[in-house]
Amino acid sequence: MRPAAKAFGGRLLPALAALLCVAVLSACSTGSDAVATGGTFEFVSPGGQTDIFYDPPSARGTIGKLSGPDLMSDDGETVSVDDFPGQVVVVNLWGQWCGPCRAEAPALEQVYEQTKDLGVAFLGINVRDFQQDKARDFVVDNHIGYPSIYDPSMRTLLALGGNFPTSVIPTTLVLDRDHRVAAVFLRALLVEDLMPVVQRIAAEGAS
């Protein structure tokens, strides 16, 4: 079993790290209207782990305000983590240009459909897609039922605080019911990877 990572308070760094292509993960590299205000979460990946768990819950850090334009809206609507109070929120960073994102899309949708009655919400963040119509086609073609923020410049990620690996796409974060970071996956996921983690975190706040 991997040792639990520690989350602790940290100040928002003034700039994101340079964007790199992470070949080992087959991750491929890249609107400015996203709102991002830093929280107290500071990313820590002991030993370069790709599956990081922040336990106990009291040790988890909160993210800042994470919101932005709804990818599928033509009316200027926005979507935000704050739209899901008291729910577990699975945040997935994706791009239609990214092969691993295409591969994991059915698994994410399956977990979403099977856990939403447990008080679990999903929120995508579409990054580095400067042609919005192609990103929308990805959502339609993959029958994705949850919303995504359209953020080609990745400004929303400032809400995650400093040292977050913006070069790794796809990335998935699981926020607990208090919207603290409970888990981070720096790789494409299968149903069997994500489902038990989401179910466990959802059960933490079950009455």
JSON list of C-alpha atoms in Angstrom, two decimals:
[
{"chain": "A", "resi": 1, "resn": "MET", "atom": "CA", "xyz": [0.00, 0.00, 0.00]},
{"chain": "A", "resi": 2, "resn": "ARG", "atom": "CA", "xyz": [1.31, 3.44, -0.86]},
{"chain": "A", "resi": 3, "resn": "PRO", "atom": "CA", "xyz": [2.02, 5.73, 2.10]},
{"chain": "A", "resi": 4, "resn": "ALA", "atom": "CA", "xyz": [-0.50, 8.52, 2.56]},
{"chain": "A", "resi": 5, "resn": "ALA", "atom": "CA", "xyz": [0.66, 11.92, 1.43]},
{"chain": "A", "resi": 6, "resn": "LYS", "atom": "CA", "xyz": [0.27, 14.95, 3.62]},
{"chain": "A", "resi": 7, "resn": "ALA", "atom": "CA", "xyz": [-1.67, 18.03, 2.57]},
{"chain": "A", "resi": 8, "resn": "PHE", "atom": "CA", "xyz": [-0.86, 21.30, 4.28]},
{"chain": "A", "resi": 9, "resn": "GLY", "atom": "CA", "xyz": [-1.44, 25.00, 3.89]},
{"chain": "A", "resi": 10, "resn": "GLY", "atom": "CA", "xyz": [0.51, 26.84, 1.27]},
{"chain": "A", "resi": 11, "resn": "ARG", "atom": "CA", "xyz": [0.56, 30.19, -0.45]},
{"chain": "A", "resi": 12, "resn": "LEU", "atom": "CA", "xyz": [-0.47, 30.57, -4.04]},
{"chain": "A", "resi": 13, "resn": "LEU", "atom": "CA", "xyz": [2.60, 30.74, -6.24]},
{"chain": "A", "resi": 14, "resn": "PRO", "atom": "CA", "xyz": [2.71, 33.74, -8.59]},
{"chain": "A", "resi": 15, "resn": "ALA", "atom": "CA", "xyz": [2.93, 31.67, -11.74]},
{"chain": "A", "resi": 16, "resn": "LEU", "atom": "CA", "xyz": [2.32, 28.17, -13.00]},
{"chain": "A", "resi": 17, "resn": "ALA", "atom": "CA", "xyz": [5.26, 25.96, -13.82]},
{"chain": "A", "resi": 18, "resn": "ALA", "atom": "CA", "xyz": [6.27, 25.65, -17.47]},
{"chain": "A", "resi": 19, "resn": "LEU", "atom": "CA", "xyz": [4.08, 23.27, -19.42]},
{"chain": "A", "resi": 20, "resn": "LEU", "atom": "CA", "xyz": [5.87, 20.04, -20.31]},
{"chain": "A", "resi": 21, "resn": "CYS", "atom": "CA", "xyz": [4.91, 16.89, -22.18]},
{"chain": "A", "resi": 22, "resn": "VAL", "atom": "CA", "xyz": [5.06, 13.89, -19.85]},
{"chain": "A", "resi": 23, "resn": "ALA", "atom": "CA", "xyz": [5.94, 11.09, -22.23]},
{"chain": "A", "resi": 24, "resn": "VAL", "atom": "CA", "xyz": [5.88, 8.35, -19.64]},
{"chain": "A", "resi": 25, "resn": "LEU", "atom": "CA", "xyz": [2.16, 8.99, -19.09]},
{"chain": "A", "resi": 26, "resn": "SER", "atom": "CA", "xyz": [1.50, 9.52, -22.80]},
{"chain": "A", "resi": 27, "resn": "ALA", "atom": "CA", "xyz": [0.17, 12.93, -21.79]},
{"chain": "A", "resi": 28, "resn": "CYS", "atom": "CA", "xyz": [0.00, 15.46, -24.59]},
{"chain": "A", "resi": 29, "resn": "SER", "atom": "CA", "xyz": [0.80, 19.16, -24.03]},
{"chain": "A", "resi": 30, "resn": "THR", "atom": "CA", "xyz": [-1.03, 23.10, -24.76]},
{"chain": "A", "resi": 31, "resn": "GLY", "atom": "CA", "xyz": [-10.34, 30.86, -22.00]},
{"chain": "A", "resi": 32, "resn": "SER", "atom": "CA", "xyz": [-8.82, 33.11, -20.09]},
{"chain": "A", "resi": 33, "resn": "ASP", "atom": "CA", "xyz": [-12.18, 33.85, -18.45]},
{"chain": "A", "resi": 34, "resn": "ALA", "atom": "CA", "xyz": [-11.92, 31.25, -15.72]},
{"chain": "A", "resi": 35, "resn": "VAL", "atom": "CA", "xyz": [-12.00, 32.42, -12.12]},
{"chain": "A", "resi": 36, "resn": "ALA", "atom": "CA", "xyz": [-9.25, 31.06, -9.92]},
{"chain": "A", "resi": 37, "resn": "THR", "atom": "CA", "xyz": [-8.52, 32.08, -6.35]},
{"chain": "A", "resi": 38, "resn": "GLY", "atom": "CA", "xyz": [-6.00, 30.04, -4.39]},
{"chain": "A", "resi": 39, "resn": "GLY", "atom": "CA", "xyz": [-6.91, 27.87, -1.44]},
{"chain": "A", "resi": 40, "resn": "THR", "atom": "CA", "xyz": [-4.81, 26.05, 1.14]},
{"chain": "A", "resi": 41, "resn": "PHE", "atom": "CA", "xyz": [-4.08, 22.87, -0.81]},
{"chain": "A", "resi": 42, "resn": "GLU", "atom": "CA", "xyz": [-0.46, 22.25, -1.66]},
{"chain": "A", "resi": 43, "resn": "PHE", "atom": "CA", "xyz": [0.33, 19.37, -3.97]},
{"chain": "A", "resi": 44, "resn": "VAL", "atom": "CA", "xyz": [2.78, 16.79, -2.64]},
{"chain": "A", "resi": 45, "resn": "SER", "atom": "CA", "xyz": [3.74, 13.63, -4.56]},
{"chain": "A", "resi": 46, "resn": "PRO", "atom": "CA", "xyz": [6.14, 11.54, -2.46]},
{"chain": "A", "resi": 47, "resn": "GLY", "atom": "CA", "xyz": [8.55, 9.58, -4.61]},
{"chain": "A", "resi": 48, "resn": "GLY", "atom": "CA", "xyz": [6.89, 10.66, -7.82]},
{"chain": "A", "resi": 49, "resn": "GLN", "atom": "CA", "xyz": [3.72, 8.68, -7.13]},
{"chain": "A", "resi": 50, "resn": "THR", "atom": "CA", "xyz": [0.87, 8.93, -9.63]},
{"chain": "A", "resi": 51, "resn": "ASP", "atom": "CA", "xyz": [-1.86, 7.87, -7.17]},
{"chain": "A", "resi": 52, "resn": "ILE", "atom": "CA", "xyz": [-1.83, 10.16, -4.12]},
{"chain": "A", "resi": 53, "resn": "PHE", "atom": "CA", "xyz": [-4.18, 9.92, -1.15]},
{"chain": "A", "resi": 54, "resn": "TYR", "atom": "CA", "xyz": [-4.55, 12.59, 1.53]},
{"chain": "A", "resi": 55, "resn": "ASP", "atom": "CA", "xyz": [-5.57, 11.04, 4.83]},
{"chain": "A", "resi": 56, "resn": "PRO", "atom": "CA", "xyz": [-6.84, 11.43, 7.47]},
{"chain": "A", "resi": 57, "resn": "PRO", "atom": "CA", "xyz": [-9.57, 13.84, 6.34]},
{"chain": "A", "resi": 58, "resn": "SER", "atom": "CA", "xyz": [-8.47, 16.42, 8.90]},
{"chain": "A", "resi": 59, "resn": "ALA", "atom": "CA", "xyz": [-5.12, 16.71, 7.09]},
{"chain": "A", "resi": 60, "resn": "ARG", "atom": "CA", "xyz": [-6.64, 17.56, 3.70]},
{"chain": "A", "resi": 61, "resn": "GLY", "atom": "CA", "xyz": [-6.27, 20.97, 2.13]},
{"chain": "A", "resi": 62, "resn": "THR", "atom": "CA", "xyz": [-9.06, 22.92, 0.50]},
{"chain": "A", "resi": 63, "resn": "ILE", "atom": "CA", "xyz": [-8.86, 24.33, -3.01]},
{"chain": "A", "resi": 64, "resn": "GLY", "atom": "CA", "xyz": [-9.69, 27.89, -3.93]},
{"chain": "A", "resi": 65, "resn": "LYS", "atom": "CA", "xyz": [-12.68, 29.06, -5.94]},
{"chain": "A", "resi": 66, "resn": "LEU", "atom": "CA", "xyz": [-12.72, 27.01, -9.13]},
{"chain": "A", "resi": 67, "resn": "SER", "atom": "CA", "xyz": [-15.20, 28.17, -11.75]},
{"chain": "A", "resi": 68, "resn": "GLY", "atom": "CA", "xyz": [-15.39, 29.13, -15.39]},
{"chain": "A", "resi": 69, "resn": "PRO", "atom": "CA", "xyz": [-17.45, 29.16, -18.57]},
{"chain": "A", "resi": 70, "resn": "ASP", "atom": "CA", "xyz": [-19.65, 26.13, -19.20]},
{"chain": "A", "resi": 71, "resn": "LEU", "atom": "CA", "xyz": [-18.16, 24.41, -22.24]},
{"chain": "A", "resi": 72, "resn": "MET", "atom": "CA", "xyz": [-21.56, 23.57, -23.71]},
{"chain": "A", "resi": 73, "resn": "SER", "atom": "CA", "xyz": [-23.29, 26.90, -23.05]},
{"chain": "A", "resi": 74, "resn": "ASP", "atom": "CA", "xyz": [-23.78, 29.66, -25.62]},
{"chain": "A", "resi": 75, "resn": "ASP", "atom": "CA", "xyz": [-25.35, 32.00, -23.06]},
{"chain": "A", "resi": 76, "resn": "GLY", "atom": "CA", "xyz": [-22.35, 32.85, -20.90]},
{"chain": "A", "resi": 77, "resn": "GLU", "atom": "CA", "xyz": [-23.32, 30.40, -18.17]},
{"chain": "A", "resi": 78, "resn": "THR", "atom": "CA", "xyz": [-20.64, 29.34, -15.72]},
{"chain": "A", "resi": 79, "resn": "VAL", "atom": "CA", "xyz": [-20.06, 26.18, -13.74]},
{"chain": "A", "resi": 80, "resn": "SER", "atom": "CA", "xyz": [-18.20, 25.85, -10.46]},
{"chain": "A", "resi": 81, "resn": "VAL", "atom": "CA", "xyz": [-17.25, 23.40, -7.73]},
{"chain": "A", "resi": 82, "resn": "ASP", "atom": "CA", "xyz": [-19.42, 25.60, -5.50]},
{"chain": "A", "resi": 83, "resn": "ASP", "atom": "CA", "xyz": [-22.44, 24.42, -7.50]},
{"chain": "A", "resi": 84, "resn": "PHE", "atom": "CA", "xyz": [-22.16, 21.11, -5.63]},
{"chain": "A", "resi": 85, "resn": "PRO", "atom": "CA", "xyz": [-22.31, 21.93, -1.89]},
{"chain": "A", "resi": 86, "resn": "GLY", "atom": "CA", "xyz": [-22.02, 18.94, 0.40]},
{"chain": "A", "resi": 87, "resn": "GLN", "atom": "CA", "xyz": [-21.18, 16.60, -2.46]},
{"chain": "A", "resi": 88, "resn": "VAL", "atom": "CA", "xyz": [-18.08, 14.66, -3.35]},
{"chain": "A", "resi": 89, "resn": "VAL", "atom": "CA", "xyz": [-16.73, 16.26, -6.55]},
{"chain": "A", "resi": 90, "resn": "VAL", "atom": "CA", "xyz": [-14.57, 14.42, -9.05]},
{"chain": "A", "resi": 91, "resn": "VAL", "atom": "CA", "xyz": [-12.60, 16.97, -11.08]},
{"chain": "A", "resi": 92, "resn": "ASN", "atom": "CA", "xyz": [-11.09, 15.72, -14.35]},
{"chain": "A", "resi": 93, "resn": "LEU", "atom": "CA", "xyz": [-8.63, 17.68, -16.49]},
{"chain": "A", "resi": 94, "resn": "TRP", "atom": "CA", "xyz": [-8.99, 16.69, -20.13]},
{"chain": "A", "resi": 95, "resn": "GLY", "atom": "CA", "xyz": [-8.48, 17.72, -23.73]},
{"chain": "A", "resi": 96, "resn": "GLN", "atom": "CA", "xyz": [-9.94, 16.27, -26.89]},
{"chain": "A", "resi": 97, "resn": "TRP", "atom": "CA", "xyz": [-6.41, 16.20, -28.35]},
{"chain": "A", "resi": 98, "resn": "CYS", "atom": "CA", "xyz": [-5.26, 13.82, -25.60]},
{"chain": "A", "resi": 99, "resn": "GLY", "atom": "CA", "xyz": [-5.32, 10.09, -26.39]},
{"chain": "A", "resi": 100, "resn": "PRO", "atom": "CA", "xyz": [-5.45, 8.92, -22.75]},
{"chain": "A", "resi": 101, "resn": "CYS", "atom": "CA", "xyz": [-8.39, 11.31, -22.17]},
{"chain": "A", "resi": 102, "resn": "ARG", "atom": "CA", "xyz": [-10.30, 9.62, -24.97]},
{"chain": "A", "resi": 103, "resn": "ALA", "atom": "CA", "xyz": [-9.44, 6.23, -23.52]},
{"chain": "A", "resi": 104, "resn": "GLU", "atom": "CA", "xyz": [-10.69, 7.01, -20.01]},
{"chain": "A", "resi": 105, "resn": "ALA", "atom": "CA", "xyz": [-13.85, 8.94, -20.96]},
{"chain": "A", "resi": 106, "resn": "PRO", "atom": "CA", "xyz": [-16.18, 5.88, -20.89]},
{"chain": "A", "resi": 107, "resn": "ALA", "atom": "CA", "xyz": [-14.85, 4.86, -17.47]},
{"chain": "A", "resi": 108, "resn": "LEU", "atom": "CA", "xyz": [-15.42, 8.32, -16.00]},
{"chain": "A", "resi": 109, "resn": "GLU", "atom": "CA", "xyz": [-18.94, 8.41, -17.37]},
{"chain": "A", "resi": 110, "resn": "GLN", "atom": "CA", "xyz": [-19.70, 4.98, -15.93]},
{"chain": "A", "resi": 111, "resn": "VAL", "atom": "CA", "xyz": [-18.48, 5.95, -12.46]},
{"chain": "A", "resi": 112, "resn": "TYR", "atom": "CA", "xyz": [-20.46, 9.19, -12.68]},
{"chain": "A", "resi": 113, "resn": "GLU", "atom": "CA", "xyz": [-23.68, 7.38, -13.56]},
{"chain": "A", "resi": 114, "resn": "GLN", "atom": "CA", "xyz": [-23.22, 4.77, -10.84]},
{"chain": "A", "resi": 115, "resn": "THR", "atom": "CA", "xyz": [-22.31, 7.14, -8.00]},
{"chain": "A", "resi": 116, "resn": "LYS", "atom": "CA", "xyz": [-24.39, 10.28, -8.54]},
{"chain": "A", "resi": 117, "resn": "ASP", "atom": "CA", "xyz": [-27.13, 8.90, -6.29]},
{"chain": "A", "resi": 118, "resn": "LEU", "atom": "CA", "xyz": [-24.52, 8.71, -3.51]},
{"chain": "A", "resi": 119, "resn": "GLY", "atom": "CA", "xyz": [-24.08, 12.48, -3.61]},
{"chain": "A", "resi": 120, "resn": "VAL", "atom": "CA", "xyz": [-21.20, 12.50, -6.08]},
{"chain": "A", "resi": 121, "resn": "ALA", "atom": "CA", "xyz": [-20.78, 15.11, -8.81]},
{"chain": "A", "resi": 122, "resn": "PHE", "atom": "CA", "xyz": [-18.30, 15.22, -11.68]},
{"chain": "A", "resi": 123, "resn": "LEU", "atom": "CA", "xyz": [-16.80, 18.37, -13.19]},
{"chain": "A", "resi": 124, "resn": "GLY", "atom": "CA", "xyz": [-14.47, 18.39, -16.18]},
{"chain": "A", "resi": 125, "resn": "ILE", "atom": "CA", "xyz": [-11.94, 21.09, -16.99]},
{"chain": "A", "resi": 126, "resn": "ASN", "atom": "CA", "xyz": [-11.27, 21.24, -20.71]},
{"chain": "A", "resi": 127, "resn": "VAL", "atom": "CA", "xyz": [-7.74, 22.55, -21.24]},
{"chain": "A", "resi": 128, "resn": "ARG", "atom": "CA", "xyz": [-5.52, 23.54, -24.19]},
{"chain": "A", "resi": 129, "resn": "ASP", "atom": "CA", "xyz": [-8.44, 23.22, -26.63]},
{"chain": "A", "resi": 130, "resn": "PHE", "atom": "CA", "xyz": [-8.53, 26.52, -28.49]},
{"chain": "A", "resi": 131, "resn": "GLN", "atom": "CA", "xyz": [-11.22, 25.24, -30.86]},
{"chain": "A", "resi": 132, "resn": "GLN", "atom": "CA", "xyz": [-14.27, 25.01, -28.61]},
{"chain": "A", "resi": 133, "resn": "ASP", "atom": "CA", "xyz": [-16.36, 23.21, -31.21]},
{"chain": "A", "resi": 134, "resn": "LYS", "atom": "CA", "xyz": [-13.95, 20.25, -31.20]},
{"chain": "A", "resi": 135, "resn": "ALA", "atom": "CA", "xyz": [-14.15, 20.02, -27.42]},
{"chain": "A", "resi": 136, "resn": "ARG", "atom": "CA", "xyz": [-17.94, 20.07, -27.62]},
{"chain": "A", "resi": 137, "resn": "ASP", "atom": "CA", "xyz": [-17.87, 17.30, -30.23]},
{"chain": "A", "resi": 138, "resn": "PHE", "atom": "CA", "xyz": [-15.80, 15.21, -27.80]},
{"chain": "A", "resi": 139, "resn": "VAL", "atom": "CA", "xyz": [-18.50, 15.58, -25.12]},
{"chain": "A", "resi": 140, "resn": "VAL", "atom": "CA", "xyz": [-21.29, 14.65, -27.52]},
{"chain": "A", "resi": 141, "resn": "ASP", "atom": "CA", "xyz": [-19.44, 11.76, -29.16]},
{"chain": "A", "resi": 142, "resn": "ASN", "atom": "CA", "xyz": [-18.54, 10.24, -25.77]},
{"chain": "A", "resi": 143, "resn": "HIS", "atom": "CA", "xyz": [-22.03, 10.79, -24.28]},
{"chain": "A", "resi": 144, "resn": "ILE", "atom": "CA", "xyz": [-20.60, 12.68, -21.31]},
{"chain": "A", "resi": 145, "resn": "GLY", "atom": "CA", "xyz": [-23.39, 13.69, -18.96]},
{"chain": "A", "resi": 146, "resn": "TYR", "atom": "CA", "xyz": [-21.53, 15.96, -16.54]},
{"chain": "A", "resi": 147, "resn": "PRO", "atom": "CA", "xyz": [-20.46, 19.58, -17.17]},
{"chain": "A", "resi": 148, "resn": "SER", "atom": "CA", "xyz": [-17.03, 20.91, -18.02]},
{"chain": "A", "resi": 149, "resn": "ILE", "atom": "CA", "xyz": [-15.37, 24.28, -17.60]},
{"chain": "A", "resi": 150, "resn": "TYR", "atom": "CA", "xyz": [-13.91, 25.60, -20.85]},
{"chain": "A", "resi": 151, "resn": "ASP", "atom": "CA", "xyz": [-10.42, 26.77, -19.93]},
{"chain": "A", "resi": 152, "resn": "PRO", "atom": "CA", "xyz": [-7.93, 26.54, -22.80]},
{"chain": "A", "resi": 153, "resn": "SER", "atom": "CA", "xyz": [-5.35, 28.65, -20.95]},
{"chain": "A", "resi": 154, "resn": "MET", "atom": "CA", "xyz": [-5.65, 26.56, -17.73]},
{"chain": "A", "resi": 155, "resn": "ARG", "atom": "CA", "xyz": [-6.22, 29.59, -15.48]},
{"chain": "A", "resi": 156, "resn": "THR", "atom": "CA", "xyz": [-8.59, 27.57, -13.28]},
{"chain": "A", "resi": 157, "resn": "LEU", "atom": "CA", "xyz": [-5.66, 25.55, -12.01]},
{"chain": "A", "resi": 158, "resn": "LEU", "atom": "CA", "xyz": [-4.43, 28.53, -10.02]},
{"chain": "A", "resi": 159, "resn": "ALA", "atom": "CA", "xyz": [-7.21, 27.55, -7.61]},
{"chain": "A", "resi": 160, "resn": "LEU", "atom": "CA", "xyz": [-5.23, 24.42, -6.78]},
{"chain": "A", "resi": 161, "resn": "GLY", "atom": "CA", "xyz": [-2.35, 26.35, -5.26]},
{"chain": "A", "resi": 162, "resn": "GLY", "atom": "CA", "xyz": [1.34, 25.95, -5.92]},
{"chain": "A", "resi": 163, "resn": "ASN", "atom": "CA", "xyz": [3.39, 23.17, -7.47]},
{"chain": "A", "resi": 164, "resn": "PHE", "atom": "CA", "xyz": [0.46, 21.40, -9.10]},
{"chain": "A", "resi": 165, "resn": "PRO", "atom": "CA", "xyz": [1.64, 19.37, -12.14]},
{"chain": "A", "resi": 166, "resn": "THR", "atom": "CA", "xyz": [-0.20, 21.19, -14.91]},
{"chain": "A", "resi": 167, "resn": "SER", "atom": "CA", "xyz": [1.70, 19.23, -17.55]},
{"chain": "A", "resi": 168, "resn": "VAL", "atom": "CA", "xyz": [-0.03, 15.94, -16.75]},
{"chain": "A", "resi": 169, "resn": "ILE", "atom": "CA", "xyz": [-3.22, 15.50, -18.74]},
{"chain": "A", "resi": 170, "resn": "PRO", "atom": "CA", "xyz": [-5.39, 13.67, -17.87]},
{"chain": "A", "resi": 171, "resn": "THR", "atom": "CA", "xyz": [-5.41, 14.35, -14.14]},
{"chain": "A", "resi": 172, "resn": "THR", "atom": "CA", "xyz": [-8.28, 13.53, -11.79]},
{"chain": "A", "resi": 173, "resn": "LEU", "atom": "CA", "xyz": [-8.87, 14.95, -8.32]},
{"chain": "A", "resi": 174, "resn": "VAL", "atom": "CA", "xyz": [-11.43, 13.64, -5.86]},
{"chain": "A", "resi": 175, "resn": "LEU", "atom": "CA", "xyz": [-12.75, 16.26, -3.44]},
{"chain": "A", "resi": 176, "resn": "ASP", "atom": "CA", "xyz": [-14.56, 15.18, -0.30]},
{"chain": "A", "resi": 177, "resn": "ARG", "atom": "CA", "xyz": [-17.88, 16.65, 0.83]},
{"chain": "A", "resi": 178, "resn": "ASP", "atom": "CA", "xyz": [-16.09, 19.66, 2.30]},
{"chain": "A", "resi": 179, "resn": "HIS", "atom": "CA", "xyz": [-14.30, 20.09, -1.04]},
{"chain": "A", "resi": 180, "resn": "ARG", "atom": "CA", "xyz": [-10.94, 19.16, 0.44]},
{"chain": "A", "resi": 181, "resn": "VAL", "atom": "CA", "xyz": [-8.54, 17.23, -1.79]},
{"chain": "A", "resi": 182, "resn": "ALA", "atom": "CA", "xyz": [-8.81, 13.56, -0.85]},
{"chain": "A", "resi": 183, "resn": "ALA", "atom": "CA", "xyz": [-7.08, 11.94, -3.83]},
{"chain": "A", "resi": 184, "resn": "VAL", "atom": "CA", "xyz": [-5.16, 12.86, -6.98]},
{"chain": "A", "resi": 185, "resn": "PHE", "atom": "CA", "xyz": [-4.52, 10.59, -9.97]},
{"chain": "A", "resi": 186, "resn": "LEU", "atom": "CA", "xyz": [-1.86, 11.68, -12.44]},
{"chain": "A", "resi": 187, "resn": "ARG", "atom": "CA", "xyz": [-2.81, 9.16, -15.12]},
{"chain": "A", "resi": 188, "resn": "ALA", "atom": "CA", "xyz": [-5.69, 7.79, -17.15]},
{"chain": "A", "resi": 189, "resn": "LEU", "atom": "CA", "xyz": [-8.15, 5.77, -15.07]},
{"chain": "A", "resi": 190, "resn": "LEU", "atom": "CA", "xyz": [-10.20, 2.60, -15.35]},
{"chain": "A", "resi": 191, "resn": "VAL", "atom": "CA", "xyz": [-13.50, 2.05, -13.58]},
{"chain": "A", "resi": 192, "resn": "GLU", "atom": "CA", "xyz": [-11.80, -0.24, -11.08]},
{"chain": "A", "resi": 193, "resn": "ASP", "atom": "CA", "xyz": [-9.27, 2.48, -10.25]},
{"chain": "A", "resi": 194, "resn": "LEU", "atom": "CA", "xyz": [-11.76, 5.25, -9.55]},
{"chain": "A", "resi": 195, "resn": "MET", "atom": "CA", "xyz": [-14.94, 3.56, -8.34]},
{"chain": "A", "resi": 196, "resn": "PRO", "atom": "CA", "xyz": [-13.71, 2.26, -4.95]},
{"chain": "A", "resi": 197, "resn": "VAL", "atom": "CA", "xyz": [-12.02, 5.56, -4.13]},
{"chain": "A", "resi": 198, "resn": "VAL", "atom": "CA", "xyz": [-15.14, 7.61, -4.92]},
{"chain": "A", "resi": 199, "resn": "GLN", "atom": "CA", "xyz": [-17.35, 5.19, -2.97]},
{"chain": "A", "resi": 200, "resn": "ARG", "atom": "CA", "xyz": [-15.02, 5.31, 0.05]},
{"chain": "A", "resi": 201, "resn": "ILE", "atom": "CA", "xyz": [-14.89, 9.10, 0.11]},
{"chain": "A", "resi": 202, "resn": "ALA", "atom": "CA", "xyz": [-18.64, 9.38, -0.39]},
{"chain": "A", "resi": 203, "resn": "ALA", "atom": "CA", "xyz": [-19.17, 7.05, 2.57]},
{"chain": "A", "resi": 204, "resn": "GLU", "atom": "CA", "xyz": [-17.12, 9.29, 4.86]},
{"chain": "A", "resi": 205, "resn": "GLY", "atom": "CA", "xyz": [-19.92, 11.83, 4.98]},
{"chain": "A", "resi": 206, "resn": "ALA", "atom": "CA", "xyz": [-22.87, 9.44, 4.74]},
{"chain": "A", "resi": 207, "resn": "SER", "atom": "CA", "xyz": [-25.41, 9.72, 7.51]}
]
